[in-house]
Coordinates of C-alpha atoms in Angstrom, one line a residue:
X1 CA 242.1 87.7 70.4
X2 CA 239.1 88.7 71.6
X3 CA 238.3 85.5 74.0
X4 CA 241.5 86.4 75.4
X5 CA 240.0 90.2 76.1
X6 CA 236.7 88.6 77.1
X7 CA 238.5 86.6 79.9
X8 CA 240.7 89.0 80.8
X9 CA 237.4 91.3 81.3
X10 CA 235.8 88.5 83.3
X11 CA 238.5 88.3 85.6
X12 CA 238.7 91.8 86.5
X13 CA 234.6 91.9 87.4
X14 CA 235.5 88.9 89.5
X15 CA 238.2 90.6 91.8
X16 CA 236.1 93.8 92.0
X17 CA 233.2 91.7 93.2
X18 CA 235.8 90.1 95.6
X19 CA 237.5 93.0 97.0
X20 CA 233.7 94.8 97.6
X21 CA 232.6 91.6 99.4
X22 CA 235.4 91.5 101.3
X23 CA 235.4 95.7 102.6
X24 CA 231.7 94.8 103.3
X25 CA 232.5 92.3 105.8
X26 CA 235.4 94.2 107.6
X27 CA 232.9 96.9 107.5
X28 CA 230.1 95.1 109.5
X29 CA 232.7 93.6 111.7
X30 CA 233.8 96.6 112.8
X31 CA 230.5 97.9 113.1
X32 CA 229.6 94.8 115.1
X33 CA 232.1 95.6 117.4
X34 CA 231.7 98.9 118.3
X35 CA 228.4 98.0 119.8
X36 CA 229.5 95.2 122.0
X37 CA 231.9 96.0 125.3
X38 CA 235.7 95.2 124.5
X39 CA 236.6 94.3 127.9
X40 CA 233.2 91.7 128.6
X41 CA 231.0 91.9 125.2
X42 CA 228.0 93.2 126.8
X43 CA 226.2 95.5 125.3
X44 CA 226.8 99.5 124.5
X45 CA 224.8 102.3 125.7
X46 CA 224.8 106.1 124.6
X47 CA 224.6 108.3 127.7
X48 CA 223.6 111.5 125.6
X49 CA 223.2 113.7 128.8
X50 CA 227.3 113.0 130.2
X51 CA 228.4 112.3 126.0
X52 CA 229.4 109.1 127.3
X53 CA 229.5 105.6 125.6
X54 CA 229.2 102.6 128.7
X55 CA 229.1 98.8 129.0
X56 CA 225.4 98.0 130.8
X57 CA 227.1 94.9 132.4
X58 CA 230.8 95.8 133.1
X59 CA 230.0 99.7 133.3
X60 CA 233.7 100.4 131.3
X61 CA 233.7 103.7 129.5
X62 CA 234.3 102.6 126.0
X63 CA 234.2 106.6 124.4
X64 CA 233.5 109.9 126.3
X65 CA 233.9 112.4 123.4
X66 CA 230.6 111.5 121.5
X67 CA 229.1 114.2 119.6
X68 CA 225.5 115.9 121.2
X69 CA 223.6 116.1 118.2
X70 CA 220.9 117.9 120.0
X71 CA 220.0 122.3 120.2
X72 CA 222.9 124.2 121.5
X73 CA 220.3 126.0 123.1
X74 CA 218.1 125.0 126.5
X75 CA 214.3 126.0 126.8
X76 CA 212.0 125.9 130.1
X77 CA 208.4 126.5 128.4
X78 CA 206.9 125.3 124.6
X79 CA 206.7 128.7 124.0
X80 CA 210.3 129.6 124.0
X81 CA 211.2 126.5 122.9
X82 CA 208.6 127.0 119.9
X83 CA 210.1 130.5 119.2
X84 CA 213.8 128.9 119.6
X85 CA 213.3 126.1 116.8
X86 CA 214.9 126.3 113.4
X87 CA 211.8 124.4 111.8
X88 CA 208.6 125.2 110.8
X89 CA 204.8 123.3 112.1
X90 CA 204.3 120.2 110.0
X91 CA 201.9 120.5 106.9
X92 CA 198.2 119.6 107.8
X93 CA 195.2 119.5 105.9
X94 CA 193.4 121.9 108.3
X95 CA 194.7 124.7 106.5
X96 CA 193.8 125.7 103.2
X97 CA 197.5 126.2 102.0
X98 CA 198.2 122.7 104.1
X99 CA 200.5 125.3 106.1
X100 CA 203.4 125.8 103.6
X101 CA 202.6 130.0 103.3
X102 CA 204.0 132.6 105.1
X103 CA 202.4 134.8 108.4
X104 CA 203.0 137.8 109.1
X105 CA 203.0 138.7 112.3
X106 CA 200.6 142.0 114.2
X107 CA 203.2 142.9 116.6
X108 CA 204.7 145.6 115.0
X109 CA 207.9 145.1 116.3
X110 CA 211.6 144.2 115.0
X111 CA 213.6 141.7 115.9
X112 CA 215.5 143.5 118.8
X113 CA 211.5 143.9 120.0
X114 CA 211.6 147.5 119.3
X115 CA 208.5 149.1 118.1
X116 CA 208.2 150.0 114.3
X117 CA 208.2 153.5 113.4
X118 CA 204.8 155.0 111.4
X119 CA 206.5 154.5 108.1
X120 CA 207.9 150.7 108.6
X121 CA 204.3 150.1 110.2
X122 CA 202.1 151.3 107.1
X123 CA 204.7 148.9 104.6
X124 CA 204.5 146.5 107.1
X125 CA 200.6 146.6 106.9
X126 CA 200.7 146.7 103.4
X127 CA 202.8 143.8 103.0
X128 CA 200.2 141.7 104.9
X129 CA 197.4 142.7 103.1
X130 CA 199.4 141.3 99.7
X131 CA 200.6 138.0 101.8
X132 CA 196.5 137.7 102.6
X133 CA 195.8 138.5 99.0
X134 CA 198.2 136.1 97.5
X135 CA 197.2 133.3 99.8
X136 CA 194.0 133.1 98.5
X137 CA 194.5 133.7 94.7
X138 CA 191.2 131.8 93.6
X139 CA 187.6 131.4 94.4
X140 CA 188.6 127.5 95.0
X141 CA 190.9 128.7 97.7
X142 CA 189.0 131.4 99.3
X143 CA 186.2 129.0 99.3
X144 CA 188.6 126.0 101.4
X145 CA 189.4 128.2 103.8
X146 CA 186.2 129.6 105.0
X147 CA 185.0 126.2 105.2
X148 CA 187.7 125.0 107.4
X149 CA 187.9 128.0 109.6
X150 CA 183.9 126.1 109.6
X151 CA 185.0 123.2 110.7
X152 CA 187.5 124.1 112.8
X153 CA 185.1 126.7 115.1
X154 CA 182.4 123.8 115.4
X155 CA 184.9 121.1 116.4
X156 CA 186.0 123.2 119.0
X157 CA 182.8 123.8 120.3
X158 CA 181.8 120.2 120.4
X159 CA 184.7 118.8 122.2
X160 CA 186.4 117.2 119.1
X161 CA 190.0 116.0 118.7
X162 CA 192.3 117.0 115.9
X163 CA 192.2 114.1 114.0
X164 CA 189.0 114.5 113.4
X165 CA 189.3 118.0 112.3
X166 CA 191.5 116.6 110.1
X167 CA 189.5 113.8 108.9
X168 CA 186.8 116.2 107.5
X169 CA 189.0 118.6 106.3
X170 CA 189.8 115.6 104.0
X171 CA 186.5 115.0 103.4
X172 CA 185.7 118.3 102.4
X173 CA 188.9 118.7 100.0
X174 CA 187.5 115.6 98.1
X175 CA 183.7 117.0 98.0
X176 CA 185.6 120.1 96.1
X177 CA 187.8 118.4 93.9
X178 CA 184.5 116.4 93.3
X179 CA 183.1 119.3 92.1
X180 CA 180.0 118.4 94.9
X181 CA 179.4 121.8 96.2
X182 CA 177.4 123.4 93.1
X183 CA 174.2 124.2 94.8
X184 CA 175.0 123.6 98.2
X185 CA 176.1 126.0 101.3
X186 CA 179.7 125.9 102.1
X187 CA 178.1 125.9 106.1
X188 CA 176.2 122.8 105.2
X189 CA 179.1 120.6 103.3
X190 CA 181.5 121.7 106.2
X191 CA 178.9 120.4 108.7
X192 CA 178.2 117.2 107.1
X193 CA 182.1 116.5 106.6
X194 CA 182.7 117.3 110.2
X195 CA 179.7 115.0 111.4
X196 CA 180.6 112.0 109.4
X197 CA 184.3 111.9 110.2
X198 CA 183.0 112.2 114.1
X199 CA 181.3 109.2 113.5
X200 CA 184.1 107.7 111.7
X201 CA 186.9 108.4 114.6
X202 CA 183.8 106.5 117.1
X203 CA 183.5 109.9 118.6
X204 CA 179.9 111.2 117.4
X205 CA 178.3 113.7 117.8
X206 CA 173.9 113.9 117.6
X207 CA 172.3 115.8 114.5
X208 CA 170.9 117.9 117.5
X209 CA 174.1 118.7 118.9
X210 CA 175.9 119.8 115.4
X211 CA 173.2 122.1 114.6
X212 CA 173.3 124.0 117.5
X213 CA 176.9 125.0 116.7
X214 CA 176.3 125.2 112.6
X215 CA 174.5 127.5 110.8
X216 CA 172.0 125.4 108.6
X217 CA 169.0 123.9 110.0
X218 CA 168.8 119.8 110.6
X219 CA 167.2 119.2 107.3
X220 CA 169.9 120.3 105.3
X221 CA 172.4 118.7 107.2
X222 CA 171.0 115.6 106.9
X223 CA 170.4 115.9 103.1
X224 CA 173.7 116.7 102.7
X225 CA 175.2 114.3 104.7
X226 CA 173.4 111.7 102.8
X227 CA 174.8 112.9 99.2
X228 CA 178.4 113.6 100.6
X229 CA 178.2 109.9 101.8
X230 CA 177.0 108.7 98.8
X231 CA 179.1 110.2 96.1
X232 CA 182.2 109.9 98.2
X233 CA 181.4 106.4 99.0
X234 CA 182.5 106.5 102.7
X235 CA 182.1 103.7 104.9
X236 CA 180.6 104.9 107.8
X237 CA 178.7 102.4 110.2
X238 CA 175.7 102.7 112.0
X239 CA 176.0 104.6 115.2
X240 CA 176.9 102.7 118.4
X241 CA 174.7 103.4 121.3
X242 CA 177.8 102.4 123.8
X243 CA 180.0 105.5 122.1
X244 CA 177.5 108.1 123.7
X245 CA 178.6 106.4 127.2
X246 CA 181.8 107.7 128.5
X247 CA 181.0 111.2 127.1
X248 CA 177.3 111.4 129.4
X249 CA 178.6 109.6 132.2
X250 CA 181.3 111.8 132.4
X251 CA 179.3 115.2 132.1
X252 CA 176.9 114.1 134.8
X253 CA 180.2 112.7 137.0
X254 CA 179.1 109.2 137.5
X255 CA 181.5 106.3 138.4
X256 CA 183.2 103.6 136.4
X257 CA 180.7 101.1 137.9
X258 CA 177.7 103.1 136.3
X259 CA 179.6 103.3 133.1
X260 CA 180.0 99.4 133.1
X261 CA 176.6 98.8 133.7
X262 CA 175.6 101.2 131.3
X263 CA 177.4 99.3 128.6
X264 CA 176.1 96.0 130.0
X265 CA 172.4 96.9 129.3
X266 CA 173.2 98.3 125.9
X267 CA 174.9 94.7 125.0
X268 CA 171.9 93.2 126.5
X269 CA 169.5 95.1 124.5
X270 CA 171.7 94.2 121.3
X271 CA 171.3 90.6 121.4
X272 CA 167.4 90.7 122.3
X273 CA 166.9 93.3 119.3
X274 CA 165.6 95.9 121.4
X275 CA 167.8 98.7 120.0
X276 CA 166.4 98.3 116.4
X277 CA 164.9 101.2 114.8
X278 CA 165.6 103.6 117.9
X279 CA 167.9 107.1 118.4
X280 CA 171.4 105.6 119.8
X281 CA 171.3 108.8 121.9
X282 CA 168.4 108.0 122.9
X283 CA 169.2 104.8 124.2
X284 CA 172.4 105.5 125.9
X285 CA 170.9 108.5 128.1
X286 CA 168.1 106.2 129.0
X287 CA 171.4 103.3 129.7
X288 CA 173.1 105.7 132.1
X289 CA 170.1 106.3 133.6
X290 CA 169.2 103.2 134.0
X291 CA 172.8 102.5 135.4
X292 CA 172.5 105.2 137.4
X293 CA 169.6 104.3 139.3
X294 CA 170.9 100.2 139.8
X295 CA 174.7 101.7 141.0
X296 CA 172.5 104.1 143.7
X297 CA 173.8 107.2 142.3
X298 CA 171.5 110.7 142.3
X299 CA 170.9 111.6 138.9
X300 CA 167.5 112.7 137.8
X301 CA 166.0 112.4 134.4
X302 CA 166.3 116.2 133.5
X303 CA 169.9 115.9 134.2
X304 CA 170.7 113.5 131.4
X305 CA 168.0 115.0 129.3
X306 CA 170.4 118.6 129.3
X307 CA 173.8 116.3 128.7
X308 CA 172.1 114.2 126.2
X309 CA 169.9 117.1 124.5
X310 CA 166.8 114.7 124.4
X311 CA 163.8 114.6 126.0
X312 CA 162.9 113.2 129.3
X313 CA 159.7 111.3 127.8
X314 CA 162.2 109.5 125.8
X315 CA 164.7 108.8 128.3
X316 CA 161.5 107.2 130.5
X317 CA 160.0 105.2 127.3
X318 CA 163.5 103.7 126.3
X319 CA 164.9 103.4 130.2
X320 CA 161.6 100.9 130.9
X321 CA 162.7 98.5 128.0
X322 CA 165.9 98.3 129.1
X323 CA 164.7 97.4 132.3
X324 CA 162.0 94.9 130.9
X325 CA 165.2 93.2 129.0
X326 CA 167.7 93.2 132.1
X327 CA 164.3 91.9 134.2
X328 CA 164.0 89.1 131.3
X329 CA 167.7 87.8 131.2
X330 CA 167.9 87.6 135.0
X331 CA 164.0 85.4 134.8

């Protein structure tokens, strides 16, 4: 009795399975054909501005009725189209709340745009001193965002792109959860996380040129740089003399063919060694120099000393060796 209820069992597993194969198949076929033209098989194309479905080969208008999945609503600048759209700004690690909170706005207006009346404006300014307070519950929290409104001020003033803002905001998180900041100015860890992800993203920035915009002195940038590197264990590689290019040459306005050349004595000086134990700024203001001078454009050593923030005797010392190994290659 029961082998019989066994087989029985079986059998009805093995239509199921059958019947599901088989609505699979008529499922793909069907899908297969809606994409290919019924009049010459080519293939199907979406025209989303006239809701149109079309054959690229025969032209035929296979469906006109398709669904516009986009905004009912049109825009002419980001900034109504910003103030139009139903979703937020996407999370980030620039913020110390990774963008998730809510901001009140300081217009002190409705939503018609009328202005607020003295009573709705002192609940309204109460309500964002709260928001503030709640935002920052915790020392841990007060402390992140100071030091990437930190990060965030000096990146703008040296030029740098978002990701690597967002790199050392990284950085920085870890060196907190790390518990790495005991003893140590939030300033100075901010300024060493945003001057090892510059390097990182091959867009760095000199010692010289991040203390101008920090507030700590080169010394303790440098210190700390050294122990956020080492107890993070980031990979960070040597400076590359040919990185500094591009930015100087295009300060001082020189042409692609100086820029070239400048990267062609660099390359030089790597394989003859000459580089070793010498400031990569150094050497790449003393390169476009050099360039400079073999392309025939004007550009005097105290200009690329104020781009480069070095001195002109170094500039002259280094710009001579490169020279002396262009000179060699060409004996």
């Amino acid at each position: 009795m029961s082998d019989t209820i066994t087989t029985r069992t079986y059998s009805a597993d093995a239509k199921t399975r059958d019947v599901r194969s088989r609505e699979s198949e008529r499922d793909e076929k069907q899908r297969d054909e809606t994409q290919v033209c019924p009049e010459c098989s080519g293939h199907l194309v979406t025209d989303e501005e006239h809701g149109e479905t079309i054959c690229e080969e025969c032209g035929l208008v296979v469906e006109d009725t398709v669904v516009d999945r986009g905004p009912e609503w049109r825009a002419f600048d980001s900034a109504e189209r910003d103030s139009k759209s139903r979703v937020g700004a996407p999370t980030t690690k620039m913020m110390h709340d990774k963008g998730l909170s809510t901001n009140i706005g300081w217009q002190n207006k409705d939503a018609y745009g009328k202005s607020l009346s003295p009573r709705q404006r002192e609940q309204m300014q109460r309500l964002r001193t709260w928001n503030e307070r709640f935002r920052t519950r915790d020392s841990k929290e007060r402390n992140l965002k100071q030091a990437l409104g930190e990060i965030d001020r000096m990146a703008s003033a040296l030029g740098l792109p978002e990701n690597v803002r967002e790199t050392a905001s990284v950085i920085y998180r870890r060196a907190l959860n790390d518990d790495l900041l005991p003893g140590r100015s939030i300033e100075g860890v901010a300024t060493a996380a945003l001057y090892a992800s510059a390097r990182m993203a091959s867009t760095p920035r000199s010692l010289d040129e991040l203390e101008k915009v920090s507030r700590v002195d080169k010394m303790e940038l440098t210190r700390t740089y050294r122990y956020i590197v080492r107890e993070l264990k980031l990979e960070i590689k040597p400076a590359d003399p040919e990185q500094y290019v591009p930015r100087f040459a295009s300060e001082l306005g020189l042409s692609d063919e100086s820029e070239r050349q400048a990267r062609q004595l660099l390359r030089d000086a790597k394989e003859t060694g000459v580089h070793s134990g010498k400031s990569p700024v150094g050497l790449a203001a003393a390169a476009v120099y050099a360039a400079a001078l073999l392309t025939n454009e004007k550009v005097t050593q105290s200009e690329v000393s104020t781009v480069a923030d070095i001195s002109e005797v170094t500039i002259r010392n280094r710009y001579k060796e490169l020279l002396e190994v262009q000179d060699g290659l060409f004996a």
